[in-house]
Amino acid sequence: MTHVIGVDLGGTKTAAGVVSSSGEVLASETIPTLNRAGGEAILDATAALISGLVERAADAGVTVSGVGVGSAGVIDAAAGTVVSATDAILGWAGTNLAAGLSARVGLPVRAVNDVHAHAIGEAWLGAAAGSSSSLMVAFGTGVGGSFVLGCAPVLGHRFVGGHVGHFASPYATFEGVPLPCVCGSAGHVEAIASGPAIHESYLRFGGSAVDAVDTRGVFALASSSTPDGGAAATASRAAALRAIDLGAGAAGQAVGGLINILDPETVVISGGLADAGGLWWEPMEAALRQELLAPLAQVPVARATLGNTAAIVGAAKLVL
Amino acid sequence: MTHVIGVDLGGTKTAAGVVSSSGEVLASETIPTLNRAGGEAILDATAALISGLVERAADAGVTVSGVGVGSAGVIDAAAGTVVSATDAILGWAGTNLAAGLSARVGLPVRAVNDVHAHAIGEAWLGAAAGSSSSLMVAFGTGVGGSFVLGCAPVLGHRFVGGHVGHFASPYATFEGVPLPCVCGSAGHVEAIASGPAIHESYLRFGGSAVDAVDTRGVFALASSSTPDGGAAATASRAAALRAIDLGAGAAGQAVGGLINILDPETVVISGGLADAGGLWWEPMEAALRQELLAPLAQVPVARATLGNTAAIVGAAKLVL
């Protein structure tokens, strides 16, 4: 049996695991991503993480034959380079990710964007296992996705494919003005359906920043059946329910439209919001189903099942 | 050199041509589609059309080795059957298109949806020739499209892929209510950006049905610099300009979002509206460019070049 290392390199932490050709994760470790230190320092730290796992594997009699990396940023999967990245990882753009790691660890390295790695993982072993095609959409800090044909994500000509948070949403307006999007445009799905967007909606709807300091707080407030603190707390709770409903509706409508466009065998919903319970899932799925063309009415829509290991096993699949 | 026959079977007419393996159309003919007569009658008429072309080719010393069909409706390209179709062609759903034609003409037959055939044609010989991937979107009586990877369109698991007119558009509302869409849902791109939708917008904006009886009339009115008839005609012309601007903006915004999602090498805009001139094209392209993520800013957006032969040569490519 072949063994490789899968790496999930995100803006705040980097996780890696030894993965067998049947998808079993034998050992894993996580380190903080040195997101202020520049590309070479990140490569050094990631190489050390990988080398530690290679040694642990060797101690157990397991030989590692390659490394797959799912990384934040736009990744040229052919060249193994970081085309562009946000300021979440300073100095990451332009890094020779695959070649730099390969030189450090002495193993072949392939790389892809982390959302695509995540989707490969779910398509291989998770909620879309056995499907000939799948669409994964993740709703969390941002909104991203990947359309996987077979086990190969559609990366796009410039490796930008999968930016499913950046198309227009009728929900993404307030008082007639499109909400600004992190991409620089406005009125996009991500501007209303991401986790932070739900907190922003809550504040716009008159929710108090004291009652809910972040998106998690909005959900806690919405789930509490008897808020303390009288009329103000009741208003905050109403704002929380409205913000979640709006974000979920926008999410479902967006995914429904994507299904009409792509007709995947299976749809996988991932990210923190997918794990937030029925309060988000139910209006999301209702809005999704309402969009669908008649022949697509029975499309399965499943919650991602692999959690944090999805991108590790998906990245590993690149070299298996 | 191999020669095959490509067939473009639409709701009102069926065109076919003898196509060489280099894409040259040697001879072509068009008949009305027997859209009230049922599937078998359509197969009979189409087979007669094909057989006539086979004979003409034989007279010129050319042997035809197969038939490719691009047909209206949802086409199961693996089985060669019509999965579903609108009432534009009564009794078309359920027809064994490929097998029925093959039995009649004695040649191997493959079939695909006509919009996909159109896109294959443009990807092979037209505006996207030489591109490794392309997105074609056609704006006409409806809005449809096809994402072509290599020369193979992404058909979807249920052969429904490419319904790019059926996702939500912020433009597709009037007085706060989403506009009804022919698919049964509401607020979709097609409900505001199709040709008929532009005429409907014109009427909603106070344009007179006498001044413009259809979409062509709306464009004629908008292009006329000095409308006759005083204030009413001036109001109609203003409504025409506004309706075109709205439809074109919705079209461009939709295509821009699709580019962010799919990242095709080349984008091809087709259909009657793409041929309507700068009055539509300019606001369409402006809205499109405004949506794009930074790394996609230079994506080429071209007008389709093959006209009515696109689907014929694209269908022919299925068997070449």
XYZ file of C-alpha atoms in Angstrom:
640
model
C 0.000 0.000 0.000
C 1.228 3.474 -0.937
C 1.454 6.227 1.669
C 1.735 9.955 1.080
C 1.417 13.134 3.096
C -1.520 15.486 2.679
C -1.161 19.090 3.811
C -3.934 21.617 4.448
C -2.247 25.020 4.505
C -4.679 27.713 5.651
C -4.460 31.303 6.760
C -4.148 30.529 10.470
C -3.008 26.924 10.719
C -1.389 24.173 8.705
C -2.421 20.568 9.240
C -0.755 17.535 7.712
C -1.307 13.817 7.881
C 0.107 10.533 6.623
C -2.567 9.118 4.298
C -2.754 5.603 2.901
C -3.908 4.836 -0.630
C -7.213 3.687 0.852
C -7.658 7.092 2.515
C -6.817 6.178 6.091
C -5.095 8.974 8.061
C -2.367 7.255 10.089
C -0.947 10.255 11.922
C -1.500 13.974 11.769
C -0.100 17.184 13.199
C -1.015 20.858 13.159
C 1.130 23.975 13.406
C 0.296 27.676 13.197
C 0.808 29.110 9.695
C 3.546 31.758 9.856
C 1.229 34.147 8.074
C 3.346 37.264 8.726
C 6.738 35.740 7.969
C 6.696 35.384 4.180
C 6.699 32.482 1.757
C 10.144 31.031 2.471
C 9.569 30.897 6.224
C 6.231 29.156 5.648
C 7.931 26.636 3.370
C 10.597 25.986 6.048
C 7.993 25.395 8.740
C 5.810 23.245 6.476
C 8.825 21.190 5.408
C 9.698 20.586 9.070
C 6.102 19.474 9.714
C 6.282 17.085 6.762
C 9.713 15.732 7.703
C 8.515 15.023 11.243
C 5.616 12.991 9.868
C 7.897 11.173 7.414
C 10.105 10.163 10.364
C 7.147 9.034 12.463
C 5.938 6.982 9.502
C 9.398 5.458 9.026
C 9.469 4.474 12.713
C 6.236 2.565 12.051
C 7.734 0.915 8.973
C 5.799 3.085 6.523
C 7.513 4.738 3.548
C 6.113 8.044 2.289
C 6.281 8.483 -1.483
C 4.987 11.995 -2.098
C 3.313 15.127 -0.764
C 0.059 16.790 -1.796
C -0.727 20.302 -0.599
C -4.040 22.128 -0.484
C -3.203 25.781 0.063
C -5.046 29.027 0.558
C -4.729 31.350 -2.438
C -4.981 30.923 -6.182
C -2.674 27.986 -6.898
C -1.307 27.145 -10.344
C -1.714 23.396 -9.996
C 0.402 22.718 -13.090
C 3.410 24.780 -11.994
C 2.830 24.322 -8.263
C 3.073 28.061 -7.602
C 1.021 30.575 -5.650
C -0.503 32.894 -8.271
C -2.131 35.233 -5.776
C -3.228 35.293 -2.162
C -4.947 37.661 0.216
C -3.186 39.479 3.037
C -4.241 36.629 5.330
C -0.842 35.144 4.378
C 1.642 37.952 3.731
C 4.188 37.243 1.005
C 2.498 34.018 -0.097
C 1.799 35.188 -3.667
C 4.654 34.267 -5.984
C 5.957 31.440 -3.783
C 7.213 28.343 -5.609
C 5.180 26.114 -3.339
C 5.657 22.687 -4.904
C 9.281 23.126 -6.017
C 10.283 24.827 -2.764
C 8.794 22.085 -0.596
C 10.120 19.343 -2.843
C 13.669 20.704 -2.563
C 13.347 20.804 1.227
C 11.824 17.364 1.844
C 13.224 15.362 -1.091
C 9.836 14.087 -2.229
C 7.620 14.886 -5.233
C 5.090 17.583 -4.319
C 1.859 18.634 -6.010
C -0.335 21.526 -4.931
C -3.850 22.809 -5.460
C -6.090 25.413 -3.854
C -7.372 24.272 -0.444
C -11.068 24.493 -1.334
C -10.464 22.195 -4.305
C -8.506 19.833 -2.027
C -11.426 19.851 0.383
C -13.829 18.975 -2.456
C -11.559 16.201 -3.746
C -11.584 14.735 -0.235
C -15.380 14.777 0.005
C -15.669 13.383 -3.526
C -13.214 10.588 -2.746
C -14.209 9.500 0.760
C -16.899 11.829 2.060
C -20.420 12.955 1.274
C -19.964 12.575 -2.502
C -18.079 9.270 -2.458
C -19.116 7.158 -5.426
C -20.593 10.092 -7.363
C -19.370 10.707 -10.887
C -19.592 14.455 -10.294
C -20.143 16.694 -7.316
C -20.461 20.339 -6.419
C -19.119 21.324 -3.036
C -19.899 24.744 -1.656
C -18.416 25.878 1.640
C -20.047 28.644 3.679
C -17.747 29.936 6.397
C -15.442 32.932 6.698
C -15.878 33.187 2.950
C -17.903 31.339 0.340
C -16.004 29.040 -1.999
C -16.605 25.902 -3.920
C -15.443 23.320 -6.362
C -17.096 21.371 -9.151
C -15.510 17.934 -9.243
C -15.782 15.768 -12.372
C -14.663 12.257 -11.521
C -12.014 12.994 -8.900
C -10.698 16.055 -10.739
C -11.865 19.528 -9.751
C -12.513 22.018 -12.544
C -9.655 24.390 -11.738
C -10.210 26.920 -14.507
C -7.867 28.233 -17.163
C -6.172 30.674 -14.756
C -6.780 28.423 -11.726
C -9.472 30.835 -10.496
C -12.409 28.435 -10.985
C -14.588 27.721 -7.960
C -15.094 31.300 -6.820
C -18.778 30.591 -6.332
C -19.110 33.329 -3.724
C -18.554 35.971 -6.372
C -21.670 36.151 -8.442
C -24.642 38.443 -7.960
C -27.237 37.691 -5.297
C -30.582 39.499 -5.143
C -30.258 39.173 -1.340
C -26.990 41.109 -1.211
C -28.449 44.577 -0.982
C -29.519 46.845 1.845
C -31.870 49.761 1.291
C -31.421 49.370 -2.448
C -27.619 49.506 -2.420
C -25.566 46.385 -3.239
C -23.453 45.327 -0.264
C -19.687 45.669 -0.794
C -17.831 42.403 -1.366
C -14.285 41.618 -0.231
C -13.343 41.103 -3.898
C -13.873 44.786 -4.611
C -17.152 44.343 -6.462
C -20.549 44.496 -4.741
C -23.763 42.539 -4.382
C -22.093 39.128 -4.416
C -23.253 35.968 -2.640
C -20.329 36.146 -0.212
C -21.384 39.634 0.901
C -24.611 38.268 2.396
C -24.129 34.525 2.904
C -20.718 34.176 4.582
C -20.427 33.822 8.339
C -19.150 37.374 8.911
C -21.892 38.677 6.576
C -24.521 37.152 8.863
C -23.062 39.078 11.798
C -23.046 42.261 9.707
C -26.695 41.702 8.737
C -27.522 41.210 12.414
C -25.999 44.590 13.260
C -27.769 46.263 10.307
C -31.064 44.829 11.522
C -30.597 46.502 14.887
C -28.995 43.656 16.784
C -26.720 44.780 19.611
C -22.980 44.122 19.293
C -23.026 43.360 23.029
C -25.602 40.588 22.643
C -23.647 38.902 19.832
C -20.009 39.797 19.244
C -19.627 37.508 16.244
C -21.440 35.029 14.007
C -21.260 32.328 16.654
C -22.954 34.758 19.028
C -25.716 35.428 16.488
C -26.480 31.711 16.323
C -26.368 31.351 20.111
C -28.784 34.244 20.475
C -31.127 32.877 17.805
C -31.131 29.459 19.473
C -31.902 30.794 22.946
C -35.639 30.468 23.527
C -35.873 33.037 26.338
C -33.372 35.860 26.016
C -32.697 37.825 29.179
C -32.730 41.578 29.261
C -36.188 42.629 28.085
C -37.123 44.467 24.889
C -33.573 45.164 23.691
C -32.610 41.504 23.983
C -35.810 40.497 22.208
C -34.968 42.893 19.375
C -31.469 41.457 19.143
C -32.867 37.937 18.967
C -35.276 38.958 16.195
C -32.357 40.527 14.310
C -30.354 37.312 14.750
C -33.149 35.146 13.347
C -33.643 37.512 10.429
C -29.914 37.674 9.622
C -29.559 33.878 9.654
C -32.667 33.449 7.527
C -31.366 35.957 5.003
C -27.883 34.463 4.796
C -29.279 30.952 4.537
C -31.773 31.971 1.868
C -29.045 33.637 -0.171
C -26.832 30.569 0.235
C -29.559 28.176 -0.892
C -30.617 30.328 -3.822
C -26.989 30.548 -4.973
C -26.395 26.812 -4.732
C -29.703 26.080 -6.476
C -28.675 28.266 -9.400
C -25.289 26.534 -9.564
C -27.051 23.165 -9.718
C -29.131 24.345 -12.699
C -25.913 25.420 -14.421
C -23.722 22.401 -13.618
C -26.095 19.490 -12.868
C -23.758 17.629 -10.485
C -24.732 14.134 -9.356
C -24.328 15.131 -5.692
C -24.181 18.454 -3.863
C -22.085 18.813 -0.726
C -22.503 21.759 1.642
C -19.561 22.439 3.902
C -18.059 25.073 6.159
C -18.963 26.346 9.591
C -22.502 27.363 8.636
C -23.292 23.870 7.341
C -22.585 22.660 10.882
C -24.704 25.350 12.548
C -27.870 23.242 12.667
C -31.408 23.429 11.304
C -31.732 27.147 11.927
C -29.451 27.676 8.924
C -29.841 24.399 7.035
C -33.618 24.397 6.711
C -34.094 27.815 5.077
C -30.952 27.125 2.999
C -32.316 23.888 1.589
C -35.811 25.341 1.075
C -34.381 28.218 -0.980
C -32.164 25.795 -2.878
C -35.027 23.479 -3.830
C -37.160 26.400 -4.966
C -34.596 27.306 -7.619
C -34.268 23.903 -9.218
C -35.419 23.010 -12.703
C -37.920 20.140 -12.699
C -35.503 17.371 -13.839
C -33.177 18.312 -10.960
C -35.784 18.174 -8.187
C -34.347 15.024 -6.613
C -30.693 16.100 -6.536
C -29.125 14.918 -3.255
C -27.857 17.736 -1.032
C -25.640 16.431 1.745
C -23.648 17.923 4.573
C -19.891 17.379 4.290
C -18.794 14.428 6.410
C -15.006 14.580 6.672
C -14.621 17.766 8.684
C -11.077 19.035 8.979
C -9.518 15.969 7.363
C -11.235 16.609 3.999
C -8.490 18.850 2.634
C -5.721 16.610 4.011
C -7.026 13.478 2.274
C -8.008 15.496 -0.810
C -4.489 16.916 -1.077
C -3.057 13.442 -0.538
C -5.179 12.169 -3.446
C -3.198 14.472 -5.766
C -0.164 12.206 -5.399
C -1.899 8.846 -4.935
C -11.016 12.778 -45.450
C -14.039 11.682 -43.401
C -17.450 13.209 -44.026
C -20.479 13.159 -41.746
C -23.814 14.895 -41.507
C -24.536 17.458 -38.817
C -28.162 18.217 -37.942
C -29.515 21.216 -36.036
C -33.034 20.281 -34.952
C -34.833 23.278 -33.479
C -38.390 24.136 -32.522
C -39.284 25.690 -35.854
C -36.766 24.403 -38.375
C -34.263 21.635 -38.909
C -31.042 22.309 -40.800
C -28.515 19.712 -41.883
C -25.229 19.770 -43.725
C -22.494 17.501 -45.015
C -19.432 18.350 -42.947
C -15.849 17.317 -43.653
C -13.407 16.353 -40.910
C -11.787 19.744 -41.345
C -15.142 21.437 -40.661
C -16.063 22.484 -44.186
C -19.817 22.431 -44.893
C -20.170 20.969 -48.408
C -23.933 21.122 -48.791
C -26.820 21.986 -46.519
C -30.593 21.976 -46.482
C -33.339 23.216 -44.180
C -36.867 21.929 -43.573
C -39.594 23.005 -41.164
C -39.625 20.933 -37.961
C -42.954 19.057 -37.765
C -43.426 20.395 -34.266
C -47.089 19.374 -33.965
C -46.770 15.914 -35.520
C -44.965 13.919 -32.806
C -41.582 12.261 -32.475
C -41.909 9.550 -35.114
C -43.041 11.983 -37.813
C -40.115 14.262 -36.981
C -37.729 11.316 -37.223
C -39.201 10.385 -40.625
C -38.787 13.911 -41.978
C -35.291 14.283 -40.521
C -34.254 10.915 -41.951
C -35.493 12.017 -45.378
C -33.472 15.230 -45.055
C -30.382 13.228 -44.128
C -30.864 10.651 -46.882
C -31.206 13.410 -49.465
C -27.881 14.872 -48.352
C -26.239 11.433 -48.340
C -27.345 10.989 -51.955
C -26.106 14.427 -52.966
C -22.782 13.630 -51.321
C -22.587 10.263 -53.098
C -23.224 11.998 -56.441
C -20.166 14.122 -55.681
C -18.124 11.042 -54.792
C -18.280 11.672 -51.040
C -19.173 8.903 -48.581
C -20.953 9.853 -45.359
C -19.928 7.793 -42.326
C -22.168 9.037 -39.540
C -24.704 11.548 -38.283
C -24.497 13.975 -35.352
C -27.630 15.718 -34.127
C -27.985 18.799 -31.963
C -31.580 18.871 -30.803
C -33.839 21.105 -28.765
C -34.748 19.578 -25.408
C -32.840 17.785 -22.687
C -30.952 15.072 -24.556
C -29.408 12.017 -22.918
C -26.236 12.046 -24.986
C -25.245 8.557 -23.819
C -28.539 6.858 -24.744
C -29.387 9.240 -27.587
C -32.879 9.880 -26.227
C -34.998 12.965 -25.611
C -35.375 13.172 -21.825
C -37.696 16.156 -21.852
C -38.755 18.965 -24.153
C -41.042 21.964 -24.055
C -44.321 22.182 -25.932
C -42.427 23.907 -28.744
C -42.064 20.370 -30.128
C -45.095 18.276 -29.141
C -44.382 14.615 -28.440
C -40.615 15.058 -28.629
C -39.957 13.934 -25.028
C -39.348 10.191 -24.875
C -38.284 9.867 -28.513
C -35.434 7.468 -29.224
C -33.681 10.066 -31.319
C -30.353 8.389 -32.113
C -31.640 4.824 -32.450
C -34.719 5.896 -34.423
C -32.693 7.925 -36.908
C -29.997 5.276 -37.166
C -32.569 2.611 -38.038
C -33.988 4.884 -40.735
C -30.761 6.038 -42.401
C -28.467 3.071 -41.751
C -25.685 5.155 -40.243
C -24.382 5.554 -36.689
C -26.050 8.514 -34.986
C -25.091 10.497 -31.895
C -27.134 13.286 -30.347
C -26.705 16.135 -27.903
C -28.692 19.205 -26.877
C -28.582 21.923 -29.557
C -27.053 24.593 -27.327
C -24.186 22.231 -26.513
C -23.809 21.465 -30.242
C -23.666 25.196 -30.915
C -20.932 25.606 -28.285
C -18.943 22.665 -29.643
C -19.053 24.329 -33.056
C -17.777 27.657 -31.731
C -15.114 25.857 -29.672
C -13.972 23.844 -32.685
C -14.050 26.366 -35.523
C -15.521 29.625 -34.254
C -14.848 32.327 -31.691
C -13.232 29.914 -29.199
C -11.168 27.922 -31.699
C -7.845 26.950 -30.140
C -9.011 27.576 -26.570
C -8.625 24.776 -24.048
C -11.929 25.771 -22.460
C -14.769 28.095 -23.330
C -18.055 29.315 -21.982
C -20.707 30.076 -24.563
C -23.838 31.914 -23.502
C -26.626 32.549 -25.990
C -29.135 35.351 -25.458
C -32.147 35.019 -27.732
C -35.654 33.627 -27.291
C -34.246 32.061 -24.145
C -30.911 32.145 -22.346
C -28.776 29.028 -22.512
C -25.168 28.098 -22.457
C -22.477 25.508 -22.424
C -19.130 25.180 -20.684
C -16.787 23.340 -23.033
C -13.645 21.656 -21.679
C -11.428 20.701 -24.597
C -14.052 19.937 -27.225
C -16.411 18.259 -24.749
C -19.292 20.220 -23.226
C -20.069 19.630 -19.552
C -23.447 17.962 -20.041
C -24.281 17.307 -16.404
C -25.229 14.112 -14.616
C -28.869 14.288 -15.817
C -27.918 16.079 -19.065
C -29.423 19.308 -17.686
C -26.122 21.213 -17.419
C -25.875 24.528 -19.242
C -29.153 26.031 -18.038
C -27.375 29.288 -17.339
C -30.572 31.304 -17.746
C -31.963 29.801 -14.577
C -30.142 31.365 -11.700
C -31.142 34.402 -9.703
C -30.591 37.884 -11.113
C -30.931 41.016 -8.975
C -32.237 42.692 -12.152
C -35.148 40.260 -12.525
C -37.614 42.069 -10.294
C -40.228 44.764 -10.840
C -41.587 46.836 -7.982
C -39.981 44.439 -5.524
C -41.510 41.262 -6.970
C -39.339 38.695 -8.766
C -40.389 38.335 -12.402
C -41.885 34.933 -13.297
C -39.594 32.649 -15.298
C -40.711 30.150 -17.939
C -39.182 27.372 -15.795
C -41.831 27.939 -13.121
C -39.496 29.658 -10.669
C -39.027 33.440 -10.569
C -36.334 36.082 -10.623
C -34.064 34.210 -13.036
C -31.668 35.699 -15.567
C -33.842 34.538 -18.464
C -36.824 36.469 -17.068
C -35.051 39.793 -17.664
C -32.264 39.162 -20.195
C -33.913 37.127 -22.980
C -35.184 38.805 -26.121
C -38.864 38.498 -25.189
C -38.047 39.745 -21.680
C -36.666 42.955 -23.182
C -39.972 43.529 -24.973
C -41.843 42.841 -21.723
C -39.628 45.321 -19.853
C -40.337 47.882 -22.576
C -44.082 47.486 -22.050
C -43.695 47.637 -18.240
C -41.720 50.859 -18.637
C -44.614 52.449 -20.490
C -43.548 51.745 -24.057
C -46.436 51.468 -26.509
C -47.158 48.062 -28.063
C -47.946 49.948 -31.279
C -44.501 51.558 -31.434
C -42.718 48.219 -30.928
C -44.616 44.973 -31.437
C -41.666 42.773 -30.507
C -38.017 42.802 -29.399
C -36.840 43.679 -32.893
C -39.187 46.663 -32.734
C -37.726 47.741 -29.395
C -34.245 47.817 -30.918
C -35.469 49.656 -34.019
C -37.135 52.254 -31.825
C -34.089 52.642 -29.610
C -31.846 53.084 -32.665
C -34.039 55.733 -34.286
C -32.618 59.132 -33.441
C -35.779 61.139 -34.102
C -38.974 59.230 -33.386
C -42.111 60.590 -35.025
C -45.289 61.155 -33.095
C -44.431 63.592 -30.336
C -44.383 62.958 -26.598
C -45.818 59.415 -26.704
C -43.196 58.279 -29.200
C -40.466 59.924 -27.155
C -41.707 58.046 -24.073
C -41.688 54.792 -26.019
C -38.136 55.399 -27.179
C -37.021 56.110 -23.603
C -38.694 52.858 -22.496
C -36.912 50.987 -25.285
C -33.505 52.325 -24.273
C -34.174 51.517 -20.627
C -35.375 47.975 -21.383
C -32.329 47.190 -23.529
C -29.989 48.629 -20.926
C -31.603 46.540 -18.205
C -31.550 43.300 -20.189
C -27.970 43.873 -21.306
C -26.860 44.711 -17.757
C -28.485 41.566 -16.411
C -26.889 39.514 -19.186
C -23.422 40.892 -18.520
C -23.699 40.544 -14.764
C -24.783 36.920 -15.186
C -21.949 36.046 -17.562
C -19.432 37.832 -15.327
C -20.517 35.715 -12.373
C -20.260 32.557 -14.467
C -16.707 33.516 -15.440
C -15.754 33.857 -11.750
C -17.199 30.391 -11.129
C -15.794 28.562 -14.170
C -12.743 30.558 -15.340
C -12.972 29.603 -19.036
C -10.108 30.548 -21.345
C -12.510 32.262 -23.756
C -16.079 33.534 -23.461
C -18.388 33.458 -26.474
C -21.630 35.438 -26.567
C -24.179 34.234 -29.054
C -27.844 34.506 -29.983
C -29.922 37.228 -31.539
C -29.070 39.840 -28.909
C -25.343 39.376 -29.458
C -25.959 40.447 -33.057
C -28.062 43.468 -32.087
C -25.167 45.921 -32.038
C -23.478 48.210 -29.552
C -26.722 49.315 -27.939
C -26.848 45.885 -26.264
C -23.215 44.793 -26.394
C -21.681 47.805 -24.684
C -23.744 47.796 -21.465
C -23.536 43.969 -21.486
C -19.750 43.952 -21.572
C -19.467 46.812 -19.059
C -21.612 44.915 -16.557
C -19.666 41.733 -17.249
C -16.270 43.350 -16.619
C -17.500 44.942 -13.392
C -18.193 41.498 -11.910
C -14.822 39.938 -12.614
C -12.286 38.966 -9.999
C -8.934 40.688 -10.531
C -7.067 37.702 -12.057
C -9.848 37.377 -14.660
C -9.838 40.989 -15.808
C -8.322 40.193 -19.202
C -10.629 37.301 -20.135
C -11.493 37.539 -23.847
C -15.209 38.015 -24.544
C -16.009 37.433 -28.204
C -19.112 37.425 -30.339
C -19.944 34.046 -31.875
C -18.689 33.836 -35.445
C -20.327 30.796 -37.055
C -23.947 31.947 -37.060
C -26.450 29.280 -37.997
C -23.822 26.724 -39.003
C -22.412 26.491 -35.438
C -24.790 23.755 -34.295
C -24.454 21.845 -37.596
C -20.669 21.633 -37.393
C -20.799 21.105 -33.636
C -23.198 18.196 -34.044
C -21.017 16.813 -36.840
C -18.027 16.918 -34.462
C -19.798 14.338 -32.270
C -19.154 11.678 -34.903
C -15.864 12.937 -36.335
